[in-house]
Short mmCIF file of C-alpha atoms in Angstrom, two decimals:
data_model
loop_
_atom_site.label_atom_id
_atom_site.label_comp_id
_atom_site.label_asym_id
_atom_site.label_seq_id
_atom_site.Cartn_x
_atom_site.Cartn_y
_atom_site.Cartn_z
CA UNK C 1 -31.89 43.06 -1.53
CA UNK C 2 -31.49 39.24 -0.71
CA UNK C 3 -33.51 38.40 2.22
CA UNK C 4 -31.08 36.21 4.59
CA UNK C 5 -33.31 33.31 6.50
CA UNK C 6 -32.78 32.82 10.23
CA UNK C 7 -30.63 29.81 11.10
CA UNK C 8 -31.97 28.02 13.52
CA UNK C 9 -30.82 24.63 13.15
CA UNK C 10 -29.00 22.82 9.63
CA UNK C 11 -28.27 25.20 6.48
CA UNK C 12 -31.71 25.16 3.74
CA UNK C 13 -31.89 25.73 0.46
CA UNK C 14 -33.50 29.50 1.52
CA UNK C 15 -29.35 29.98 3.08
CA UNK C 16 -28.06 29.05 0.06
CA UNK C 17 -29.99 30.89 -2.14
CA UNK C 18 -29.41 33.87 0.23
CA UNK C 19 -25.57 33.41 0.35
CA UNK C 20 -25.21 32.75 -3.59
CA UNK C 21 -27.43 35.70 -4.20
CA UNK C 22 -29.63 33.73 -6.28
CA UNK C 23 -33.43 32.41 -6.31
CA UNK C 24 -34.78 29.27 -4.84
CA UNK C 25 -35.31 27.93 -8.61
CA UNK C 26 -31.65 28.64 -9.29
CA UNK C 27 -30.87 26.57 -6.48
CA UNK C 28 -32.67 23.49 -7.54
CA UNK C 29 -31.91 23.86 -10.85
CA UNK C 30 -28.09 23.57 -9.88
CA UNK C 31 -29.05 20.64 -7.83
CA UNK C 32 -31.51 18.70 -10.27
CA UNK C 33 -30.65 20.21 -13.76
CA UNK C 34 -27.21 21.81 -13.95
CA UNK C 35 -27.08 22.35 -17.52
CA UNK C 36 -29.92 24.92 -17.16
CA UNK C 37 -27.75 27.13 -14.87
CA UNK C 38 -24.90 29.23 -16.31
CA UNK C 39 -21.49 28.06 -15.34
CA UNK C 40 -20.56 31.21 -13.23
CA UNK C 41 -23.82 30.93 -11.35
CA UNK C 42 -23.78 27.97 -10.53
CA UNK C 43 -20.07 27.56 -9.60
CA UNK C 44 -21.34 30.59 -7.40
CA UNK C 45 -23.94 28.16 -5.78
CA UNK C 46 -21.88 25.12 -5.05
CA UNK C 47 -19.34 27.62 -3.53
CA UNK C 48 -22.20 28.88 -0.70
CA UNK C 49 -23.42 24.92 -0.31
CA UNK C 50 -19.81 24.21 0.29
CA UNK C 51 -19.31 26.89 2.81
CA UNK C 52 -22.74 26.41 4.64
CA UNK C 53 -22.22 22.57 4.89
CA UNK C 54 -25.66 22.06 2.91
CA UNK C 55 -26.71 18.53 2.31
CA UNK C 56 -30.11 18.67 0.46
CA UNK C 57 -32.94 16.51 1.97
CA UNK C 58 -33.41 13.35 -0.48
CA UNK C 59 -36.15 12.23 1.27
CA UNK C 60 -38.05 15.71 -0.11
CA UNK C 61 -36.93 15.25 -3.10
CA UNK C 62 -37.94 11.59 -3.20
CA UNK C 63 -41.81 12.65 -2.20
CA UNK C 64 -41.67 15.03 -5.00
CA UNK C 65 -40.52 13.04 -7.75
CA UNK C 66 -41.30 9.40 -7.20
CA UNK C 67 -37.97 7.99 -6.77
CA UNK C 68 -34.49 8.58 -5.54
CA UNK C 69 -30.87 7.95 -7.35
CA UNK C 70 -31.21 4.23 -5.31
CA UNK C 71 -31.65 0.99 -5.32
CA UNK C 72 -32.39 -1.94 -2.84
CA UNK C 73 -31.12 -5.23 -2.50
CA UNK C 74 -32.84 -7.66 -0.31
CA UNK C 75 -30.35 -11.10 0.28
CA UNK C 76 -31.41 -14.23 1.49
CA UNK C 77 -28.60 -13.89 4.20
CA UNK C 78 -25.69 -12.26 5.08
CA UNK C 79 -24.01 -15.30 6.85
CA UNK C 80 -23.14 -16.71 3.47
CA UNK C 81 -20.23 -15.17 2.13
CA UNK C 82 -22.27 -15.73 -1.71
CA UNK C 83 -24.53 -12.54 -0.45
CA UNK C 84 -21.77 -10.85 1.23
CA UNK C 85 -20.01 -10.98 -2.19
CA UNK C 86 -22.86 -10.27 -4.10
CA UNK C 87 -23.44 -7.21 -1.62
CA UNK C 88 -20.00 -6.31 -2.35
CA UNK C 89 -20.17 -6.36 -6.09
CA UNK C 90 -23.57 -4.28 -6.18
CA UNK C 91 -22.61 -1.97 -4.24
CA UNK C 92 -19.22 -1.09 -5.75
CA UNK C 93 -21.26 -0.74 -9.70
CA UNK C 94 -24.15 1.34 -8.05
CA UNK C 95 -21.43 4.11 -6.44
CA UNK C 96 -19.65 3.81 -9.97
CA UNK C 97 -23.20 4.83 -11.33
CA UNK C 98 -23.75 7.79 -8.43
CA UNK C 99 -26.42 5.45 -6.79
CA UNK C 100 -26.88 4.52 -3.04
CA UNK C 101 -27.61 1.16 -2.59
CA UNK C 102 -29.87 0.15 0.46
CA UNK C 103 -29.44 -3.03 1.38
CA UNK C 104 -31.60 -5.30 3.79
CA UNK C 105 -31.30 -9.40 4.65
CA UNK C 106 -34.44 -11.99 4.62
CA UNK C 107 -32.85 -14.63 6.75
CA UNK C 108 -34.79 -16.51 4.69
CA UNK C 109 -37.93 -15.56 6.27
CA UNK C 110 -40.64 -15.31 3.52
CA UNK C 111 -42.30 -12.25 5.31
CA UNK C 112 -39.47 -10.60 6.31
CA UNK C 113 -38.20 -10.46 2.91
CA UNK C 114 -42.30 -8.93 1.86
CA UNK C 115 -41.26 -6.50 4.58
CA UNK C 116 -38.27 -5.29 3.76
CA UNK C 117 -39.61 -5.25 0.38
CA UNK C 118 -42.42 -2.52 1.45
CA UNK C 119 -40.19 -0.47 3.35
CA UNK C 120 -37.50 0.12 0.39
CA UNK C 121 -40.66 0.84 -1.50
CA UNK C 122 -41.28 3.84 0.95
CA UNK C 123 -37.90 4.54 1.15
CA UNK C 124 -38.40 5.23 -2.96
CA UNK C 125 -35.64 3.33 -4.59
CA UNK C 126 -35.65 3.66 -7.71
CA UNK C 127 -35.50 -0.12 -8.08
CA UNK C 128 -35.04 -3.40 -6.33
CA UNK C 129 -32.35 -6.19 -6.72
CA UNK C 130 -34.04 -9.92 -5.04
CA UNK C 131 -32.00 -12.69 -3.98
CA UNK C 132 -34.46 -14.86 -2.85
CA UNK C 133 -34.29 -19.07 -2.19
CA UNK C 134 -38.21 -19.65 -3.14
CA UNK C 135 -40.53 -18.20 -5.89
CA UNK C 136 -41.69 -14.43 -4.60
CA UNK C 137 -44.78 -14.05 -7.41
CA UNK C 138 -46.84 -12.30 -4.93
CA UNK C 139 -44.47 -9.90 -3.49
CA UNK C 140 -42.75 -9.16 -6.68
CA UNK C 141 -45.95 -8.17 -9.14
CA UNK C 142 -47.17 -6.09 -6.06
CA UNK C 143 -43.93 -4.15 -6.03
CA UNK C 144 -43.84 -4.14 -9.43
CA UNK C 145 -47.26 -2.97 -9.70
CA UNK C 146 -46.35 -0.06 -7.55
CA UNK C 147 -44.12 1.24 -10.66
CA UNK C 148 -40.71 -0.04 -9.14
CA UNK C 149 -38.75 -3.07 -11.40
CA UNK C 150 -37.02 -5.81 -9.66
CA UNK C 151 -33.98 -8.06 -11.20
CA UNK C 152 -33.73 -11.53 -9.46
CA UNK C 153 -30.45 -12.05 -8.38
CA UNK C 154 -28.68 -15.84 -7.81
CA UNK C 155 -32.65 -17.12 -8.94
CA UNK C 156 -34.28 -17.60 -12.30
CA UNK C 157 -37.85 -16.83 -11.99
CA UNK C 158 -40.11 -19.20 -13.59
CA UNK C 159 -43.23 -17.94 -12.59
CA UNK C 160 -42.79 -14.26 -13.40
CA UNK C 161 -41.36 -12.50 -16.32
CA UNK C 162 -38.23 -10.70 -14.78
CA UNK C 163 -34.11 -9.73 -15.51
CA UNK C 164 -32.14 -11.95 -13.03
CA UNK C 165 -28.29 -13.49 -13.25
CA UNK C 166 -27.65 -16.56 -11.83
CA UNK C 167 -24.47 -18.93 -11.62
CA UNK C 168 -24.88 -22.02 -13.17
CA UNK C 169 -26.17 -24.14 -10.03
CA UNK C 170 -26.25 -27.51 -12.47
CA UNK C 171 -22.72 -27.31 -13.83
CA UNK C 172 -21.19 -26.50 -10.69
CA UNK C 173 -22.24 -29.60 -8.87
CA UNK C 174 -21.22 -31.39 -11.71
CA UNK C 175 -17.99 -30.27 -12.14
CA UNK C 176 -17.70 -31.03 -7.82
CA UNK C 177 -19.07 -34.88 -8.63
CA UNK C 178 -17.15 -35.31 -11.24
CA UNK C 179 -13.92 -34.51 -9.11
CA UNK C 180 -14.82 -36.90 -6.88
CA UNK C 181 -15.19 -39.50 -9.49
CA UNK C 182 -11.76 -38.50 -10.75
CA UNK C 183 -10.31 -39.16 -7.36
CA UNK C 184 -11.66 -42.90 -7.63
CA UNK C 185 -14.97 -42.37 -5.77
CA UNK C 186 -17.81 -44.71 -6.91
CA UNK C 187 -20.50 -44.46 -4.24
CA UNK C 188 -21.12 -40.88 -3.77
CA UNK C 189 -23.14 -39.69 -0.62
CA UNK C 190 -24.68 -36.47 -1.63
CA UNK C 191 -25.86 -34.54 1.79
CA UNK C 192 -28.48 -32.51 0.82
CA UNK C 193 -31.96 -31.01 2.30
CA UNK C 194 -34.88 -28.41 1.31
CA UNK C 195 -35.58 -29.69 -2.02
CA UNK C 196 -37.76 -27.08 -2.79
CA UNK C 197 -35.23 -24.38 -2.88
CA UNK C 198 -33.71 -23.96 -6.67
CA UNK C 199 -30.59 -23.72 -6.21
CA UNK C 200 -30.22 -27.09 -4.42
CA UNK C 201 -32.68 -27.86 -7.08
CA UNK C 202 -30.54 -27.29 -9.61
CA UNK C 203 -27.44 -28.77 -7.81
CA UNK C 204 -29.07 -32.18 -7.31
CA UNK C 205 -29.58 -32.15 -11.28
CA UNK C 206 -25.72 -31.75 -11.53
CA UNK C 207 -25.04 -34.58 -9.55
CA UNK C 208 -27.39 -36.82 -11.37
CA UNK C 209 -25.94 -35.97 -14.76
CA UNK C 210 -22.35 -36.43 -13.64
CA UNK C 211 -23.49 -40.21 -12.04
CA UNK C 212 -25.43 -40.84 -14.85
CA UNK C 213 -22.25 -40.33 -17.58
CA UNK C 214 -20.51 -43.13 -15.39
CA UNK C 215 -22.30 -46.12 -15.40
CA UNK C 216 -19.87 -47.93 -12.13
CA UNK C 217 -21.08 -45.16 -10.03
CA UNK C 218 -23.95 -45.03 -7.69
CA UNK C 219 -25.69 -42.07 -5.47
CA UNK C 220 -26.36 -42.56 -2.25
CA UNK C 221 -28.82 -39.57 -1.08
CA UNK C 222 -28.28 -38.33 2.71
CA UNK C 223 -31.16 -35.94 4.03
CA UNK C 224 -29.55 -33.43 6.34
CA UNK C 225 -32.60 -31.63 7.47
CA UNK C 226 -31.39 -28.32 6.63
CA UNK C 227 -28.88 -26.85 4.69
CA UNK C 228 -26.88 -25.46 7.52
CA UNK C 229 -24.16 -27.03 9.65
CA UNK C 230 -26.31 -28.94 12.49
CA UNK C 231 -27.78 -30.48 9.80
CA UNK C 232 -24.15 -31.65 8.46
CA UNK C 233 -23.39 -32.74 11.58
CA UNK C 234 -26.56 -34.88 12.04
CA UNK C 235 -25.12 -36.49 8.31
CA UNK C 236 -21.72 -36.81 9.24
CA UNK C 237 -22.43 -39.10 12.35
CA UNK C 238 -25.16 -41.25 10.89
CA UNK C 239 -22.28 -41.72 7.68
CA UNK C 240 -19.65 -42.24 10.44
CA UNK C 241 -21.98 -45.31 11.90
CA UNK C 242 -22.39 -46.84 8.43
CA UNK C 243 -20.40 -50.24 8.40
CA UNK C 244 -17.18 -49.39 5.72
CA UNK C 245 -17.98 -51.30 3.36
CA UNK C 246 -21.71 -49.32 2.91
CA UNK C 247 -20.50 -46.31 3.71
CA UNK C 248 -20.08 -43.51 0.75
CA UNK C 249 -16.42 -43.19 -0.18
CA UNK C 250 -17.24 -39.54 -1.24
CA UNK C 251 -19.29 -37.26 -0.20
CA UNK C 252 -20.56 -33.85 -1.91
CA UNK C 253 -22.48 -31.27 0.40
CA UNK C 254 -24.95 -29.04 -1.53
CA UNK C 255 -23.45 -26.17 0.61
CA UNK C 256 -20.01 -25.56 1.66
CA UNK C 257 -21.35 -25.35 5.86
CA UNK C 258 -23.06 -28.58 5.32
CA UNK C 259 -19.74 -30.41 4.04
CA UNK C 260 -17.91 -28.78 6.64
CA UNK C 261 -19.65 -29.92 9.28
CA UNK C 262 -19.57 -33.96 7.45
CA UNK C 263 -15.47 -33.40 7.81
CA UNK C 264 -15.74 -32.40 11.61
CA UNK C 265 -17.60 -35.25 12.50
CA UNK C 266 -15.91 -37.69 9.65
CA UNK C 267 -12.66 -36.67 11.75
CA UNK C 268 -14.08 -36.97 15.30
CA UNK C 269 -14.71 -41.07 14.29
CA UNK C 270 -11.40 -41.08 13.11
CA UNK C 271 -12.01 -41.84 9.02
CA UNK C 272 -9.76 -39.72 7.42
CA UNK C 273 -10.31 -36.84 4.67
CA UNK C 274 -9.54 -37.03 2.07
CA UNK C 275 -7.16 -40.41 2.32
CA UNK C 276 -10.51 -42.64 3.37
CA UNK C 277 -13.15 -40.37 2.11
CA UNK C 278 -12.62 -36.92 -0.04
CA UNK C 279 -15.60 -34.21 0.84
CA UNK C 280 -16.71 -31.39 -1.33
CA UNK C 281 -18.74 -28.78 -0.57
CA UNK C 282 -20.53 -26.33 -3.73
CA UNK C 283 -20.93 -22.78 -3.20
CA UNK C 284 -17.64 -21.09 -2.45
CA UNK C 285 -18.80 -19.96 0.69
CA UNK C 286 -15.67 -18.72 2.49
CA UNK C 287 -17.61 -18.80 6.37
CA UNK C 288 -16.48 -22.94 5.95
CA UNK C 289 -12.79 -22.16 5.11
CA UNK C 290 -11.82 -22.03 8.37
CA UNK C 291 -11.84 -26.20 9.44
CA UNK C 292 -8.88 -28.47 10.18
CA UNK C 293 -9.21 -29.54 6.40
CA UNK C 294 -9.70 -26.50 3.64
CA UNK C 295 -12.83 -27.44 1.73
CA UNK C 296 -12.80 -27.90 -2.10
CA UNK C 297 -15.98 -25.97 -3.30
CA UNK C 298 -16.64 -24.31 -6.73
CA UNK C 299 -16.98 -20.88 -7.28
CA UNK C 300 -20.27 -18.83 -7.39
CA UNK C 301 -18.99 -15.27 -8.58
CA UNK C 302 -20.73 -13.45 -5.93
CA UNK C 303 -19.51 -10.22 -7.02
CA UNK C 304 -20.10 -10.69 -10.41
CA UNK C 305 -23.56 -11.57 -9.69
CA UNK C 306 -24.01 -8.29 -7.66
CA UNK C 307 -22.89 -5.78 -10.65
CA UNK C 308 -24.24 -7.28 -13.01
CA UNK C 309 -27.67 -7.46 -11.53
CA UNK C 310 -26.89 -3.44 -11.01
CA UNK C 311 -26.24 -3.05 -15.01
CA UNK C 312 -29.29 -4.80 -15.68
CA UNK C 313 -31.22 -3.00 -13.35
CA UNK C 314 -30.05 0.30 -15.13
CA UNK C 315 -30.90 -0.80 -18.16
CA UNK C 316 -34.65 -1.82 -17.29
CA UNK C 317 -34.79 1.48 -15.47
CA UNK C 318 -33.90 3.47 -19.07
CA UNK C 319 -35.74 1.96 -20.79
CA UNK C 320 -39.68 2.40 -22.45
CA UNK C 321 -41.49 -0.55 -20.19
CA UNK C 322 -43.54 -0.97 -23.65
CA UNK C 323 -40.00 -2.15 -24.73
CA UNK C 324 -37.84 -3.51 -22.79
CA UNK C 325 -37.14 -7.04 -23.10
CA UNK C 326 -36.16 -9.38 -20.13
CA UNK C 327 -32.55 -11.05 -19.71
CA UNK C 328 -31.26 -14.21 -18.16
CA UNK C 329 -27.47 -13.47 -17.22
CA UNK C 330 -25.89 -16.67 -16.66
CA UNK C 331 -22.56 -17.04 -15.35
CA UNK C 332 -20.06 -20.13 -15.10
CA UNK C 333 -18.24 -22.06 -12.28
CA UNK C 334 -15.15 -23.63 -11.50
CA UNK C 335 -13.55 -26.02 -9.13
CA UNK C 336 -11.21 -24.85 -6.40
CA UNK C 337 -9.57 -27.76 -5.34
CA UNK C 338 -8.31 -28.06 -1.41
CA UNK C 339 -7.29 -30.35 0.55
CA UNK C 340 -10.76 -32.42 1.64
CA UNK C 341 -10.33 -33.77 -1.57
CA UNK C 342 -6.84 -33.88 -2.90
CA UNK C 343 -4.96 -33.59 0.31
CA UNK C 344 -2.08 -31.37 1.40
CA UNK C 345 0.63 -31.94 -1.45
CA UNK C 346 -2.12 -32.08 -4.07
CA UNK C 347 -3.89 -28.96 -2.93
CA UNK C 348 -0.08 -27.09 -2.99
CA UNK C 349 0.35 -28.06 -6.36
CA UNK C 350 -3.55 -27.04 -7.68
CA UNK C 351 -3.25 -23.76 -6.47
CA UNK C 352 0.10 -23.16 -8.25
CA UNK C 353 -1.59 -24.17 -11.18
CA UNK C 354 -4.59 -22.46 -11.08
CA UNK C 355 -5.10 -19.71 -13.18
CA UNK C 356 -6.98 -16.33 -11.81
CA UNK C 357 -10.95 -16.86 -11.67
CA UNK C 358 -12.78 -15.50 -14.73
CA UNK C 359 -16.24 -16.44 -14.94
CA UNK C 360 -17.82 -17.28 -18.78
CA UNK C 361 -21.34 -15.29 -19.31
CA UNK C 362 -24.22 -16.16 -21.41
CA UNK C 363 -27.49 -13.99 -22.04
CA UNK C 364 -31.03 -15.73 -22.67
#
C-alpha cells in the first residue's frame, strides 16, 4: 500500500510519488535522469506532476548538487540599449539551451557589480556572463575560485585569462571618423571623457588612426566630464562659444547620449546639423534616437554579443578545466548613416541602400 502524505500547503515530491504509485527515487530519477526510468513509468510520473501542479524546488536541488541549469549576467547598465540588447540576445540562446538566465545591472558601481556577483554565486548559477567598463581581477578570480567560470562580455580582459566577445571598439570609431572626413570635415572635435574605461579606450585609438591616414586633418579633443548626456551638453555649449573659424566642423561623440546632447545644444545656438557641422555618435545606442536630428552611430551587435557569450559559456562549462582553452570572440561594426551627418535626403537614400546588418566574427 502507497502511503498518501497530508497536503498541507504546495504538492511534494512524497504526493507525487504517492499518486504515480512509485518511490521517492523513481521520482527524482524522472526529474534528474530520465533515461534510468522506463518509459511507462515515467510517463506515469509526469502524468501525477501534471495533475498535482508540482514544480520541484531548484533551490534544493541547487544545495545538493552545486549548481543549477543557470547562468548570470551582470551589465554595466540597463539604460544603454548595448546591454538591453545584449540582455536580449543572452537570454533568448540560454532558453534555447533549457537555462534560466538571472540577470542583475552594476550601474557602473564597482561594488555593486562585486555584489551582485556574490549573490548569483549563492543563487548557484552554474556560470556568470560580465559586462563590465573597468578591469574586475579581484572579483573575477574570487568567483572563479569558488568553482564558477565567467566569460567577459563587450570587454577583453587583459589582466586575467578569460572567454569574452567584444565588438571591435577601434574599427568602429574609425569607420564614424572617417565618415566625417568623407563629408569634408577637417578639424574633428572628438567629445570624449573617462579615459580609463576600454571601450572609450579603444574608440579614441580609432579616431587617431583614421586622422592619422589623412594628413589635412587635425583632432581637436573636447573633455565632457562623463560619458553621459550632461556631460554632452557641457561640450556642446563650450563648442557653440568657440569663434567659427576655431570651432570643429565635425564632431564624433564616443557615445551616442553624449553626441546627442552636442546636437541639442549645437541647435539651441542656432549652427546647424549637419549643413554647418555633421555629429556622430558610436555605439548604436537606440535611448539617443529620439532627437530633432536622428543620430548616425555604428553598430555594436548587442545581441550577438549576448549569445555568443552564452555559447561560449557552454562550452567552458563542458569542458575538462585541465583543457579548455580561452577564446576572444570578436565581432565587426558598421556605419548607420542618419541625418546628423548626411541630412534628410541623404539619410532617405542610405537607408534604401543599406543592406540588412550582419556582423563579421573572428576567434583569437
Amino acid at each position: 500500500m502507497v502511503h498518501v502524505p497530508r497536503r498541507d500547503g504546495p504538492p511534494s515530491v512524497h504526493h507525487v510519488a504517492a499518486r504515480a504509485g512509485v518511490s521517492l527515487a523513481t521520482v527524482s530519477n524522472v526529474l534528474n535522469h530520465p533515461e534510468r526510468v522506463a518509459d511507462a513509468t515515467a510517463a506515469r510520473v509526469r502524468a501525477a506532476i501534471t495533475d498535482l501542479g508540482y514544480t520541484p524546488n531548484r533551490n534544493a536541488r541547487a544545495l545538493a548538487s552545486g549548481s543549477t541549469r543557470a547562468i548570470g549576467l551582470v551589465v554595466m547598465s540597463l539604460r544603454n540599449s548595448l546591454f538591453s540588447d545584449m540582455v536580449n540576445g543572452a537570454q533568448l540562446a540560454a532558453r534555447e539551451r533549457g537555462l534560466t538566465l538571472l540577470i542583475t545591472s552594476s550601474e557602473d558601481d564597482l561594488q555593486a557589480q562585486g555584489e551582485h556577483l556574490a549573490f548569483l554565486e549563492s543563487a548557484r548559477v552554474s556560470g556568470i556572463l560580465l559586462a563590465p567598463m573597468t578591469q574586475s581581477r579581484e572579483q573575477v578570480e574570487t568567483t572563479r575560485r569558488h568553482g564558477r567560470p565567467v566569460v567577459y562580455v563587450n570587454f577583453e580582459p587583459t589582466e586575467v585569462d578569460a572567454c569574452s566577445v567584444v565588438v571591435d571598439n577601434e574599427q568602429a570609431a574609425f569607420l564614424a571618423t572617417e565618415h566625417l572626413i568623407e563629408r569634408g570635415c577637417r578639424r574633428i572635435g572628438f567629445v570624449s571623457a573617462r579615459a580609463e574605461l576600454q571601450p572609450v579606450e579603444r574608440r579614441r585609438a580609432g579616431v587617431l588612426r583614421a586622422v592619422a591616414a589623412h594628413p589635412e586633418v587635425t583632432l581637436v579633443d573636447i573633455d565632457a566630464g562623463d560619458i553621459d548626456p550632461p556631460g554632452g551638453t557641457d561640450a556642446g555649449a563650450r563648442i557653440a562659444a568657440m569663434p567659427a573659424n576655431e570651432r570643429p566642423d565635425g564632431i564624433l561623440g564616443v557615445t551616442d547620449l553624449l553626441a546627442m546632447a552636442v546636437v541639442s545644444e549645437l541647435r539651441a545656438a542656432g549652427i546647424r546639423v549637419p549643413e554647418d557641422i555633421p555629429v556622430s555618435g558610436c555605439d548604436h545606442n537606440s535611448v539617443a534616437w529620439g532627437g530633432a536630428v536622428p543620430l548616425t552611430s555604428v553598430t555594436m551587435h548587442g545581441s550577438e554579443m549576448g549569445a555568443a557569450a552564452v555559447e561560449l559559456m557552454l562550452a567552458e562549462l563542458d569542458e575538462d578545466p585541465a583543457d579548455h582553452v580561452h577564446r576572444t570572440v570578436v565581432l565587426g561594426s558598421e556605419l548607420v548613416p542618419r541625418e546628423s551627418t548626411l541630412g534628410r535626403a541623404g539619410a532617405a537614400e542610405a537607408a534604401a541602400r543599406t543592406a540588412p546588418s550582419d556582423p563579421r566574427r573572428t576567434e583569437a
